[in-house]
Coordinates of C-alpha atoms and ligand atoms in Angstrom, one line a residue:
M217 CA -81.2 73.1 -161.8
R218 CA -78.6 72.4 -158.2
N219 CA -76.8 75.3 -160.6
I220 CA -79.5 77.3 -160.5
L221 CA -80.3 77.2 -157.2
I222 CA -76.7 78.7 -155.8
L223 CA -76.7 81.1 -158.4
L224 CA -79.7 82.1 -157.0
C225 CA -78.3 82.2 -153.3
A226 CA -75.4 83.6 -154.9
T227 CA -77.2 86.5 -156.4
S228 CA -79.6 86.5 -153.2
I229 CA -77.3 88.2 -151.2
L230 CA -76.8 91.1 -152.6
A231 CA -80.0 92.3 -154.8
S232 CA -78.2 92.7 -157.9
D233 CA -79.4 96.4 -158.9
E234 CA -77.0 98.1 -155.5
T235 CA -74.4 98.3 -156.6
P236 CA -71.8 96.3 -154.0
R237 CA -70.4 97.3 -151.1
V238 CA -66.4 96.9 -150.6
I239 CA -63.8 96.5 -147.8
I240 CA -60.6 96.9 -149.0
I241 CA -58.3 97.4 -145.3
G242 CA -54.4 98.7 -146.5
A243 CA -53.8 101.8 -148.4
G244 CA -50.5 99.6 -150.0
A245 CA -50.1 99.4 -154.4
S246 CA -52.6 96.7 -153.8
G247 CA -54.9 97.9 -152.1
I248 CA -54.8 101.1 -154.3
A249 CA -54.5 99.6 -156.9
A250 CA -57.9 97.4 -156.3
A251 CA -59.4 99.6 -155.5
A252 CA -58.3 101.7 -159.4
K253 CA -59.8 98.8 -160.5
L254 CA -63.3 98.7 -159.3
F255 CA -63.6 102.0 -159.7
R256 CA -62.6 102.4 -163.6
N257 CA -65.4 99.1 -164.0
G258 CA -68.3 101.4 -161.6
I259 CA -67.8 99.7 -158.7
D260 CA -68.1 102.6 -157.0
N261 CA -68.8 102.2 -153.1
V262 CA -65.5 101.5 -152.0
T263 CA -63.8 102.4 -148.1
I264 CA -60.5 102.4 -147.7
L265 CA -59.1 101.1 -144.2
E266 CA -55.9 102.2 -143.6
A267 CA -53.8 102.1 -140.4
E268 CA -51.3 105.0 -141.3
D269 CA -51.7 108.4 -141.4
R270 CA -50.8 107.8 -145.4
I271 CA -51.1 106.0 -148.5
G272 CA -48.5 103.8 -150.3
G273 CA -47.2 101.5 -147.6
R274 CA -43.9 100.3 -148.8
V275 CA -43.5 102.3 -151.7
Y276 CA -43.2 105.7 -149.4
S277 CA -40.9 108.9 -150.4
V278 CA -40.1 111.0 -148.1
E279 CA -38.2 114.6 -148.3
M280 CA -34.5 114.4 -147.5
E281 CA -33.4 118.2 -147.8
E282 CA -34.1 118.2 -152.0
Y283 CA -34.0 114.7 -152.7
D284 CA -36.5 112.3 -152.4
V285 CA -35.8 109.1 -150.8
D286 CA -37.4 105.8 -150.3
L287 CA -38.1 104.1 -147.6
G288 CA -39.6 101.0 -149.3
A289 CA -39.3 100.1 -152.4
Q290 CA -37.0 101.6 -155.0
W291 CA -36.1 100.1 -157.7
V292 CA -38.5 97.7 -160.4
H293 CA -36.9 94.6 -161.0
G294 CA -37.1 93.3 -164.3
E295 CA -39.2 94.2 -167.6
G296 CA -40.8 91.5 -168.7
K297 CA -44.3 90.7 -167.6
N298 CA -44.0 93.5 -165.0
V299 CA -46.6 95.5 -164.6
V300 CA -44.8 98.3 -163.3
Y301 CA -42.7 98.5 -165.9
E302 CA -45.6 98.7 -168.3
M303 CA -47.2 102.1 -166.9
A304 CA -44.0 104.4 -165.8
W305 CA -41.5 103.3 -169.0
P306 CA -43.1 105.4 -171.9
F307 CA -43.5 108.5 -169.8
H308 CA -39.8 108.0 -169.9
L309 CA -39.7 107.8 -166.3
L310 CA -37.0 105.0 -165.9
S311 CA -33.7 104.4 -166.0
H312 CA -31.7 101.6 -167.2
C313 CA -29.1 101.0 -163.9
L314 CA -27.1 103.1 -163.0
G315 CA -28.6 104.6 -166.4
P316 CA -26.3 107.2 -168.0
N317 CA -26.8 110.0 -165.0
D318 CA -26.6 110.3 -161.3
G319 CA -26.7 113.8 -160.7
S320 CA -23.1 114.0 -161.8
I321 CA -21.2 115.9 -165.4
F322 CA -18.4 113.2 -164.5
F323 CA -20.7 110.1 -164.7
K324 CA -22.5 111.7 -167.8
T325 CA -18.9 111.4 -169.8
A326 CA -18.3 108.5 -168.8
F327 CA -20.5 106.5 -169.3
K328 CA -21.4 108.0 -173.2
A329 CA -17.8 107.2 -173.9
L330 CA -18.7 103.8 -172.7
A331 CA -21.7 103.9 -174.5
R332 CA -20.0 105.6 -177.9
T333 CA -18.0 102.1 -177.0
V334 CA -19.4 99.3 -176.5
G335 CA -22.9 100.1 -178.4
S336 CA -25.4 100.5 -177.0
E337 CA -27.2 102.6 -174.2
K338 CA -28.2 99.3 -172.1
E339 CA -25.5 97.2 -171.9
A340 CA -23.2 100.3 -170.8
A341 CA -25.6 100.4 -168.2
I342 CA -24.7 97.0 -166.4
L343 CA -20.7 96.9 -167.6
M344 CA -20.9 100.7 -166.2
R345 CA -22.9 98.7 -162.9
R346 CA -20.5 96.2 -162.1
N347 CA -17.4 98.2 -162.7
S348 CA -18.1 100.3 -159.8
I349 CA -18.5 97.4 -157.4
K350 CA -15.7 97.2 -154.6
F351 CA -14.9 96.0 -151.7
F352 CA -13.6 97.2 -148.5
L353 CA -12.7 95.2 -145.3
S354 CA -12.5 96.2 -142.1
T355 CA -9.1 96.2 -141.2
G356 CA -9.3 99.8 -143.9
E357 CA -8.3 98.3 -146.6
K358 CA -9.4 97.8 -149.9
M359 CA -9.5 94.1 -151.6
N360 CA -6.9 94.7 -154.8
D361 CA -8.4 94.6 -158.4
K362 CA -7.3 92.0 -159.8
T363 CA -9.6 89.5 -157.1
G364 CA -12.2 92.0 -156.7
R365 CA -13.0 92.2 -159.7
S366 CA -13.1 88.5 -160.5
L367 CA -14.9 88.5 -158.1
I368 CA -17.7 89.7 -159.1
T369 CA -17.9 88.2 -162.5
F370 CA -18.1 84.9 -160.2
A371 CA -20.6 86.8 -157.6
M372 CA -23.3 88.4 -160.7
N373 CA -23.3 84.8 -162.2
L374 CA -24.3 83.3 -159.0
T375 CA -28.1 83.7 -159.3
A376 CA -27.8 83.5 -163.7
E377 CA -28.2 79.6 -163.4
W378 CA -29.1 77.3 -160.6
P379 CA -27.8 74.2 -161.9
G380 CA -27.6 71.4 -159.8
V381 CA -30.0 72.5 -157.5
E382 CA -32.1 69.1 -157.0
N383 CA -29.2 67.8 -156.6
L384 CA -28.9 69.3 -152.8
R385 CA -28.1 67.5 -149.7
T386 CA -30.6 70.1 -148.1
G387 CA -32.3 72.3 -150.8
S388 CA -30.7 75.8 -149.7
V389 CA -30.4 78.2 -151.0
G390 CA -27.0 78.7 -148.2
E391 CA -26.1 75.0 -149.1
Y392 CA -25.8 76.0 -153.3
F393 CA -24.3 79.2 -152.3
D394 CA -21.1 77.4 -150.4
R395 CA -20.9 74.5 -152.9
K396 CA -20.4 76.8 -155.9
I397 CA -17.4 79.6 -153.4
N398 CA -15.1 76.5 -152.8
D399 CA -15.0 75.4 -156.0
Y400 CA -14.8 79.2 -156.8
F401 CA -12.4 79.2 -154.2
N402 CA -9.7 75.9 -155.4
K403 CA -9.4 77.9 -158.5
H404 CA -8.9 81.3 -156.8
E405 CA -5.7 81.2 -155.1
D406 CA -5.3 84.9 -154.7
I407 CA -7.9 84.2 -152.6
P408 CA -6.2 85.2 -149.0
E409 CA -7.6 82.0 -146.4
D410 CA -8.7 83.9 -143.4
L411 CA -10.9 86.5 -146.1
K412 CA -12.9 83.3 -147.5
I413 CA -15.0 83.0 -144.0
P414 CA -15.9 87.4 -144.1
L415 CA -16.5 86.8 -148.4
V416 CA -18.6 83.6 -147.6
K417 CA -20.2 86.1 -145.4
M418 CA -21.0 88.5 -148.0
V419 CA -22.3 86.4 -150.3
H420 CA -24.9 85.6 -148.9
R421 CA -26.0 89.2 -147.1
A422 CA -25.3 90.6 -150.1
H423 CA -28.7 87.4 -151.7
M424 CA -30.8 87.8 -147.6
A425 CA -31.8 91.5 -149.7
E426 CA -32.2 90.4 -152.3
N427 CA -34.6 88.3 -151.4
G428 CA -35.1 88.5 -148.1
A429 CA -34.3 86.2 -145.7
E430 CA -32.0 86.7 -142.7
D431 CA -30.6 83.0 -143.3
L432 CA -29.8 81.4 -146.1
Y433 CA -29.5 78.4 -144.6
Q434 CA -33.6 77.9 -144.3
A435 CA -35.0 79.8 -147.8
S436 CA -36.1 78.0 -150.6
A437 CA -32.6 77.0 -153.4
K438 CA -36.2 76.3 -155.4
A439 CA -37.4 78.7 -155.5
D440 CA -35.3 81.7 -156.1
G441 CA -33.8 79.2 -159.3
D442 CA -37.7 79.3 -159.8
Y443 CA -38.5 82.9 -159.8
F444 CA -37.3 84.4 -163.2
S445 CA -38.0 88.3 -164.4
D446 CA -36.2 89.2 -167.5
G447 CA -34.5 92.2 -168.4
D448 CA -32.5 94.8 -166.5
Q449 CA -33.3 93.8 -162.4
Q450 CA -32.4 97.4 -161.4
L451 CA -34.5 99.9 -163.3
N452 CA -34.4 102.9 -161.2
W453 CA -36.8 106.5 -160.8
K454 CA -33.7 108.5 -161.9
T455 CA -34.4 112.1 -159.8
G456 CA -38.2 110.6 -158.6
T457 CA -39.2 108.0 -157.1
Y458 CA -41.3 104.7 -156.5
G459 CA -44.0 107.0 -154.7
I460 CA -45.6 107.2 -158.1
I461 CA -46.8 104.8 -159.5
L462 CA -49.3 105.1 -156.9
D463 CA -50.1 108.3 -158.1
L464 CA -50.3 106.2 -161.9
L465 CA -52.8 103.5 -160.6
M466 CA -55.2 106.5 -159.1
R467 CA -54.7 107.8 -163.0
K468 CA -53.5 111.6 -160.9
Y469 CA -50.2 111.4 -163.5
P470 CA -49.9 112.3 -166.2
D471 CA -53.9 114.2 -165.7
P472 CA -54.8 115.5 -161.8
E473 CA -58.1 115.8 -163.5
E474 CA -58.4 112.8 -164.1
E475 CA -57.5 111.4 -160.4
L476 CA -59.9 108.7 -159.3
P477 CA -61.6 109.4 -156.0
I478 CA -58.9 107.1 -154.2
V479 CA -57.6 109.2 -151.4
N480 CA -60.7 110.6 -150.9
S481 CA -62.6 106.4 -149.6
T482 CA -59.8 105.9 -147.4
L483 CA -59.6 106.2 -143.9
F484 CA -56.8 107.7 -142.3
N485 CA -56.2 106.1 -139.0
K486 CA -58.4 103.6 -138.9
K487 CA -56.5 99.7 -137.6
V488 CA -58.9 96.9 -138.5
S489 CA -59.1 94.2 -135.4
R490 CA -61.2 92.0 -136.4
I491 CA -62.9 90.8 -139.2
E492 CA -66.4 88.6 -138.5
Y493 CA -67.7 86.1 -140.9
K494 CA -71.0 83.8 -141.5
G495 CA -71.0 82.7 -144.2
D496 CA -74.2 84.4 -145.0
G497 CA -74.1 88.0 -145.8
P498 CA -72.1 90.6 -145.6
V499 CA -68.1 90.5 -143.1
K500 CA -68.8 92.9 -140.4
V501 CA -65.1 94.4 -140.1
K502 CA -64.0 96.4 -136.4
T503 CA -61.7 99.1 -136.4
S504 CA -59.3 99.6 -133.6
D505 CA -61.1 103.2 -132.8
G506 CA -64.3 100.9 -132.1
D507 CA -66.5 101.5 -135.5
V508 CA -68.0 98.1 -137.3
Y509 CA -68.9 99.2 -140.6
M510 CA -70.2 96.3 -143.0
A511 CA -68.9 94.9 -146.3
D512 CA -70.6 92.4 -149.3
Y513 CA -66.2 92.0 -149.9
V514 CA -63.7 93.1 -148.2
I515 CA -60.5 93.1 -149.7
F516 CA -57.3 91.6 -146.7
T517 CA -54.2 93.7 -148.6
P518 CA -51.5 93.8 -144.4
S519 CA -48.1 92.0 -144.9
L520 CA -47.7 88.1 -143.9
G521 CA -46.0 90.2 -140.9
V522 CA -49.3 91.2 -140.3
L523 CA -50.9 87.7 -140.9
K524 CA -48.7 86.1 -138.7
A525 CA -48.6 88.0 -136.2
N526 CA -52.6 88.3 -134.9
H527 CA -54.9 86.0 -137.6
K528 CA -56.1 84.3 -134.8
N529 CA -56.7 87.5 -133.3
L530 CA -57.9 89.2 -136.9
F531 CA -60.3 86.3 -137.9
V532 CA -64.0 85.3 -136.5
P533 CA -64.1 82.9 -137.0
H534 CA -60.6 81.3 -137.5
L535 CA -59.2 81.2 -141.1
P536 CA -59.2 77.9 -142.7
P537 CA -56.2 75.3 -142.1
S538 CA -54.5 76.1 -145.3
K539 CA -54.0 79.6 -145.0
I540 CA -52.7 79.1 -141.6
N541 CA -50.0 77.0 -142.4
A542 CA -49.0 79.7 -145.1
I543 CA -48.8 82.4 -142.9
E544 CA -46.5 80.0 -140.3
H545 CA -44.3 78.7 -142.7
I546 CA -44.2 80.9 -145.8
G547 CA -40.8 83.8 -144.7
M548 CA -41.3 87.2 -143.9
G549 CA -38.2 89.1 -144.5
H550 CA -36.3 92.1 -142.4
V551 CA -34.1 94.1 -144.1
G552 CA -32.8 98.4 -143.1
K553 CA -31.9 100.7 -144.8
I554 CA -30.3 103.8 -144.1
Y555 CA -29.3 107.0 -145.8
L556 CA -26.7 109.9 -145.5
Y557 CA -27.2 113.4 -147.0
Y558 CA -24.2 115.4 -147.3
D559 CA -23.6 119.0 -148.0
E560 CA -20.0 118.0 -149.0
P561 CA -19.6 114.3 -150.3
W562 CA -16.5 112.5 -149.6
W563 CA -16.6 110.5 -152.5
T564 CA -17.1 113.2 -155.4
K565 CA -15.2 112.7 -158.2
D566 CA -15.5 108.7 -157.8
L567 CA -17.3 108.0 -160.6
S568 CA -15.8 104.1 -159.7
N569 CA -17.0 102.8 -156.9
F570 CA -20.5 103.5 -156.6
Y571 CA -21.8 100.4 -154.5
R572 CA -19.0 99.8 -152.3
F573 CA -19.4 96.1 -151.0
L574 CA -18.2 95.2 -147.1
I575 CA -16.1 92.5 -145.9
W576 CA -16.2 92.3 -141.9
T577 CA -13.1 89.8 -140.9
E578 CA -14.0 87.8 -138.3
D579 CA -12.5 89.6 -135.8
D580 CA -14.0 91.9 -135.8
E581 CA -18.0 90.1 -136.3
K582 CA -16.9 88.2 -133.1
E583 CA -16.7 91.3 -131.5
L584 CA -19.5 92.8 -132.1
A585 CA -21.4 89.8 -132.2
S586 CA -21.0 89.6 -128.8
D587 CA -22.1 93.3 -128.3
P588 CA -26.2 93.7 -128.5
E589 CA -26.2 97.5 -129.0
R590 CA -23.4 97.1 -132.1
R591 CA -24.1 93.4 -133.3
W592 CA -26.8 95.9 -136.1
M593 CA -23.4 96.8 -137.7
L594 CA -22.7 92.7 -139.1
S595 CA -25.7 94.2 -140.8
V596 CA -24.5 96.7 -143.8
Y597 CA -23.5 94.6 -146.4
T598 CA -22.9 97.6 -148.5
V599 CA -22.7 101.4 -149.3
N600 CA -24.4 102.3 -152.0
R601 CA -24.3 105.3 -153.9
I602 CA -28.2 107.0 -155.3
E603 CA -28.2 107.3 -158.7
W604 CA -29.8 110.4 -159.4
K605 CA -29.1 111.8 -156.1
P606 CA -24.7 112.1 -155.6
K607 CA -25.3 113.5 -152.0
L608 CA -26.8 110.4 -151.5
I609 CA -26.1 107.3 -150.1
C610 CA -27.4 104.1 -148.0
L611 CA -26.4 102.0 -145.8
W612 CA -27.9 98.2 -146.7
L613 CA -29.3 96.1 -143.8
T614 CA -30.0 92.9 -144.3
G615 CA -29.9 89.5 -141.3
P616 CA -31.7 88.9 -138.1
N617 CA -30.8 92.2 -135.4
I618 CA -32.0 95.1 -138.2
R619 CA -35.0 95.4 -135.3
E620 CA -32.2 95.8 -132.9
M621 CA -31.3 99.0 -134.9
E622 CA -34.6 100.5 -135.4
L623 CA -34.9 100.8 -131.9
L624 CA -31.9 102.3 -131.1
P625 CA -31.5 106.3 -130.7
K626 CA -31.0 107.7 -133.3
E627 CA -29.0 110.1 -132.4
L628 CA -26.4 106.8 -131.4
V629 CA -27.0 104.6 -134.9
R630 CA -26.1 108.1 -136.8
D631 CA -22.8 107.6 -134.9
Q632 CA -22.8 103.7 -134.9
S633 CA -22.3 104.5 -138.6
L634 CA -20.1 107.7 -138.8
W635 CA -17.7 105.2 -137.0
L636 CA -18.6 101.9 -139.4
L637 CA -17.6 104.4 -142.7
D638 CA -15.2 105.2 -140.9
K639 CA -14.0 102.1 -139.5
F640 CA -14.2 100.6 -143.6
F641 CA -13.3 104.6 -146.0
G642 CA -11.0 106.6 -143.4
K643 CA -7.6 105.1 -145.2
F644 CA -8.7 105.9 -148.6
Y645 CA -11.4 109.4 -148.3
N646 CA -11.1 112.1 -145.9
L647 CA -14.6 111.8 -144.9
T648 CA -17.3 114.4 -143.7
E649 CA -20.1 115.3 -142.1
P650 CA -23.6 114.0 -143.6
T651 CA -26.5 116.8 -142.8
E652 CA -28.5 114.3 -142.8
M653 CA -29.8 110.2 -141.5
L654 CA -33.2 108.8 -141.7
R655 CA -33.5 104.8 -141.1
T656 CA -36.1 102.6 -141.8
H657 CA -38.8 100.3 -139.9
W658 CA -40.4 98.6 -140.9
N659 CA -39.7 95.6 -138.4
S660 CA -40.6 96.6 -135.7
N661 CA -43.3 99.5 -137.3
D662 CA -46.6 96.6 -136.3
N663 CA -48.7 97.8 -139.4
F664 CA -46.0 96.4 -141.1
L665 CA -43.5 93.3 -139.4
G666 CA -41.5 92.8 -141.3
T667 CA -40.3 94.1 -145.7
Y668 CA -41.0 90.9 -148.5
S669 CA -42.2 87.3 -147.9
W670 CA -39.4 84.6 -149.0
M671 CA -39.7 81.3 -150.2
S672 CA -38.6 78.5 -146.7
L673 CA -37.7 75.3 -147.1
D674 CA -40.2 74.3 -143.7
A675 CA -42.4 75.8 -146.4
E676 CA -42.0 74.0 -148.8
A677 CA -41.6 71.4 -145.9
H678 CA -44.8 72.1 -145.2
N679 CA -46.6 72.5 -149.1
A680 CA -47.9 75.5 -148.2
T681 CA -48.0 78.2 -151.9
V682 CA -48.9 82.0 -152.8
S683 CA -51.8 79.9 -154.0
D684 CA -52.9 79.7 -150.0
L685 CA -51.9 82.9 -149.0
A686 CA -54.2 84.2 -152.1
E687 CA -57.2 81.9 -151.6
P688 CA -60.4 84.0 -150.6
I689 CA -62.3 82.7 -147.3
M690 CA -66.0 81.7 -149.9
Q691 CA -69.6 83.0 -149.0
R692 CA -70.9 79.0 -147.8
D693 CA -72.7 78.8 -151.1
G694 CA -68.4 78.1 -152.2
R695 CA -70.0 80.1 -154.7
T696 CA -69.7 83.9 -153.8
P697 CA -66.1 85.1 -152.7
A698 CA -66.7 86.5 -148.6
I699 CA -63.3 88.0 -148.0
M700 CA -60.8 87.3 -150.2
F701 CA -56.4 88.6 -149.8
A702 CA -54.3 90.8 -152.4
G703 CA -51.4 91.9 -150.8
E704 CA -46.9 91.4 -152.8
A705 CA -46.8 87.0 -150.5
T706 CA -49.4 86.2 -152.6
S707 CA -48.8 87.2 -156.1
D708 CA -46.1 84.6 -158.2
F709 CA -44.0 87.7 -158.1
Y710 CA -43.8 88.2 -154.3
S711 CA -42.1 90.3 -153.0
T712 CA -42.4 94.0 -155.3
V713 CA -44.6 96.3 -156.0
H714 CA -45.9 95.0 -159.7
G715 CA -46.2 91.8 -158.1
A716 CA -47.9 93.9 -154.8
I717 CA -50.6 96.1 -157.8
G718 CA -51.2 93.0 -160.0
S719 CA -53.1 90.6 -157.0
G720 CA -55.5 94.0 -156.3
W721 CA -56.4 93.6 -159.9
R722 CA -56.2 89.7 -159.9
E723 CA -58.8 90.3 -156.8
A724 CA -60.6 93.1 -157.8
E725 CA -61.5 91.0 -160.5
R726 CA -62.6 89.0 -158.7
I727 CA -65.9 91.8 -157.4
I728 CA -65.7 93.1 -161.1
D729 CA -66.6 89.1 -163.2
I730 CA -69.6 88.2 -159.6
K731 CA -71.1 92.0 -161.0
K732 CA -70.4 91.1 -164.3
R733 CA -72.3 87.4 -164.2
S734 CA -75.7 88.9 -161.7
S735 CA -76.4 91.7 -163.9
H736 CA -76.4 88.4 -166.8
W737 CA -78.6 86.8 -164.2
T738 CA -80.9 89.6 -164.0
Q739 CA -80.9 90.8 -167.7
G740 CA -81.7 86.9 -168.9
Ligands
FAD92 C1 -36.7 98.5 -147.2 C2 -38.3 97.2 -148.2 C3 -37.6 97.4 -149.6 C4 -37.6 96.9 -151.1 N1 -37.4 97.7 -152.0 C5 -38.2 96.7 -153.2 C6 -37.5 97.4 -154.4 O1 -36.7 97.9 -154.9 N2 -38.4 96.9 -155.3 C7 -39.7 95.5 -155.4 O2 -40.1 96.0 -156.5 N3 -40.0 96.5 -153.9 C8 -39.3 96.8 -153.5 N4 -39.3 96.2 -151.7 C9 -41.1 95.4 -151.9 C10 -42.4 96.8 -151.5 O3 -42.5 97.4 -151.0 C11 -43.2 95.1 -151.7 O4 -43.9 93.6 -152.3 C12 -44.7 96.0 -151.9 O5 -44.4 97.2 -151.3 C13 -45.9 96.1 -150.9 O6 -47.2 96.0 -151.5 P1 -48.1 95.3 -150.7 O7 -49.6 96.6 -151.4 O8 -48.4 93.8 -150.6 O9 -48.8 95.9 -149.0 P2 -47.9 96.9 -147.9 O10 -47.2 98.1 -149.3 O11 -47.4 96.3 -146.5 O12 -49.6 97.4 -147.4 C14 -50.6 96.7 -146.7 C15 -51.6 98.5 -146.1 O13 -52.3 97.7 -144.4 C16 -51.6 98.5 -144.4 N5 -52.1 97.7 -142.9 C17 -51.6 97.4 -142.0 N6 -52.1 97.0 -141.0 C18 -53.7 96.9 -140.9 C19 -55.0 97.5 -140.1 N7 -54.8 96.0 -139.8 N8 -55.4 97.3 -140.7 C20 -55.5 98.5 -141.4 N9 -54.3 99.1 -142.3 C21 -53.9 98.4 -142.8 C22 -50.7 99.0 -144.1 O14 -50.0 100.1 -143.7 C23 -50.4 99.0 -145.7 O15 -50.2 100.4 -145.7 C24 -39.5 96.5 -150.5 C25 -39.8 96.8 -149.8 C26 -38.9 97.8 -148.6 C27 -39.4 97.7 -147.1
NAG93 C1 -72.3 102.7 -150.4 O1 -73.1 101.4 -148.7 C2 -73.8 101.9 -148.0 C3 -73.5 101.6 -147.0 O2 -75.1 100.8 -148.1 C4 -74.5 103.0 -148.0 O3 -75.3 104.0 -147.3 C5 -73.7 104.2 -148.9 O4 -74.4 105.6 -149.2 C6 -73.3 103.8 -150.5 N1 -72.3 104.6 -150.7 C7 -72.5 105.1 -152.9 C8 -71.5 106.4 -151.9 O5 -73.0 104.4 -152.7
NAG94 C1 -21.8 80.6 -165.4 O1 -22.5 80.1 -164.6 C2 -22.7 78.9 -165.3 C3 -23.5 77.8 -164.9 O2 -23.0 77.6 -163.2 C4 -21.5 78.2 -166.0 O3 -21.2 77.1 -166.8 C5 -20.8 79.7 -166.3 O4 -19.5 78.9 -166.8 C6 -20.5 80.6 -165.9 N1 -19.6 82.2 -166.5 C7 -18.6 82.8 -165.6 C8 -18.6 83.6 -166.7 O5 -18.6 82.4 -164.4
NAG95 C1 -62.1 114.7 -153.1 O1 -63.2 115.6 -152.4 C2 -62.7 116.8 -152.4 C3 -63.5 117.6 -151.5 O2 -64.8 116.7 -152.0 C4 -63.0 117.0 -153.3 O3 -62.6 118.8 -154.4 C5 -62.2 116.2 -154.6 O4 -61.9 117.0 -156.1 C6 -62.5 115.0 -154.5 N1 -61.1 114.5 -155.7 C7 -61.0 113.8 -155.9 C8 -60.1 113.3 -156.8 O5 -62.5 112.9 -156.2
NAG96 C1 -7.3 114.5 -147.4 O1 -7.0 116.0 -146.8 C2 -5.5 116.0 -146.8 C3 -5.4 117.4 -146.8 O2 -6.3 118.8 -147.4 C4 -5.0 116.3 -148.7 O3 -3.4 115.9 -148.3 C5 -5.2 114.3 -148.9 O4 -4.3 114.5 -150.7 C6 -6.3 114.4 -148.8 N1 -7.0 112.9 -149.2 C7 -7.9 112.4 -149.8 C8 -7.9 111.3 -150.2 O5 -8.2 113.8 -150.6
NAG97 C1 -46.9 67.5 -149.4 O1 -47.1 67.0 -150.2 C2 -46.7 65.2 -149.8 C3 -47.2 64.9 -151.9 O2 -48.3 65.7 -152.1 C4 -47.0 65.0 -149.5 O3 -46.4 63.0 -149.6 C5 -47.1 65.0 -148.2 O4 -47.2 63.9 -146.8 C6 -47.6 66.5 -147.8 N1 -47.1 67.1 -147.2 C7 -47.1 67.8 -145.5 C8 -46.3 68.0 -144.5 O5 -48.9 67.9 -145.9

């Protein structure tokens, strides 16, 4: 009897013949995924409020000369249980690792030959990747190939398995790496003494791109070790970009005729400033321009960075303690990219150096670290070429000073980038002038305030989990969700696009289930 009463209560919030009003906050991958699932299940009173003037959020593909490039997500990480892989692979949109082609005929020939030798394109791609890493020093020298190769084997294996994580003193990734690296140094006497600290820093910075942390001594080794996805970790979109995933979700691709009205349901430049919920009845959503929207269900998707900065002002009443605990203690990462386009690339015909890793000497580290205008450069740990786009390189930045780079004048950052390239590569190449430069602003943009979430020791110490972030705010009946939470950080595949999409679908399902339940009730 009690249950029936609760059910009656739940359905009385919404007459069952009415389509519920849904507001989705944010038109990123998770918001669009949620909207698509709702539309396809006949729930069509959906409004998306988006603070930016575009859809996609951290999936952001822009034109750069004849190419499209990704300022946000770029690679598909893994094949198993990866909804992006499942959606895109059948349309031949993806390519393994370096793939059969970076756009240059040299690469294609070399790749084909290698694939014949090893028997499969996939193996060849992985090998190609391994063989295409070279190490450059800030002194302008290059690490010798033998030392480099053994270091790569070591570094690529470093995160393949995580034995002994239980026995760490602090439990941090930093501690775990340092132990392994010291082991490695002890077995490899060819590593010069003065390179040891610089190498440790480089290995740290490279991993910080993977988990987004600014400091590996704060990152949980257990969480990184448990985080598993199957298959190729770096599938690329060939000449395309990650942006096509939005079209796949909205059914605009492959057949534009079937496009769901998601863009039409999105209001742009609508920054949500307040969400009021009473516990019985609709949720009131206010935007910074003073408009008010009422909804039966709200799906909130902005980043963990946005939540950290604004949750106290955004939600009236405040969020429950377990959610605040998770918001405060789970990490939000900060990475950055600087793309350079060259009409005349200086690396032409240089097949093997696809990923150039940078090793800053201790002297250079010391000099730059004391200069607030230039210390961001120490965040650059690699200068990559971009698969299938042979006239592009990308400087990847990790660590604490990226926001500073974002706030410097563009011309200055361009000049500093060229200074950096000259410092590392000037002795080996006749460097040319780039035609165009693009840099990211994820960390200083108020609608993101970071790049992707990571699991910190602090989160573990406070028992903060991804499920705390995902937990919906219920109506007083305890059965009907009022405010739901989706987005990358609420997924077991946190930090990825496929995680974000899965979380959007999860929350849409929650609403679809209620619709099914309530129509069952009225039929009965
Ligand atoms: C540089 C970079 C590289 C990455 N590389 C990869 C990669 O290679 N592979 C991968 O899988 N993932 C990668 N990621 C992560 C991936 O992009 C994200 O996990 C994913 O896109 C997040 O989607 P989301 O829907 O959770 O959040 P978002 O995309 O952030 O969507 C949330 C939306 O909410 C909007 N918003 C914020 N505040 C408000 C407000 N107050 N009112 C209204 N709207 C608001 C935002 O503008 C945004 O559009 C990368 C991310 C970055 C930044
Ligand atoms: C959605 O709900 C609002 C508010 O009840 C209503 O005004 C509007 O007509 C509805 N739209 C659709 C498409 O049903
Ligand atoms: C890779 O790491 C594992 C676990 O640490 C170790 O047992 C194995 O020998 C390593 N393999 C190589 C090639 O270094
Ligand atoms: C979006 O709205 C326009 C204008 O009303 C309409 O022509 C178009 O078909 C709509 N698109 C979708 C995908 O519904
Ligand atoms: C750089 O240019 C000079 C002059 O044209 C040439 O002699 C030299 O070989 C070039 N160096 C490289 C690394 O291509
Ligand atoms: C976290 O959970 C453990 C085990 O349930 C408990 O002992 C500990 O007190 C909790 N810590 C916090 C900060 O709540």
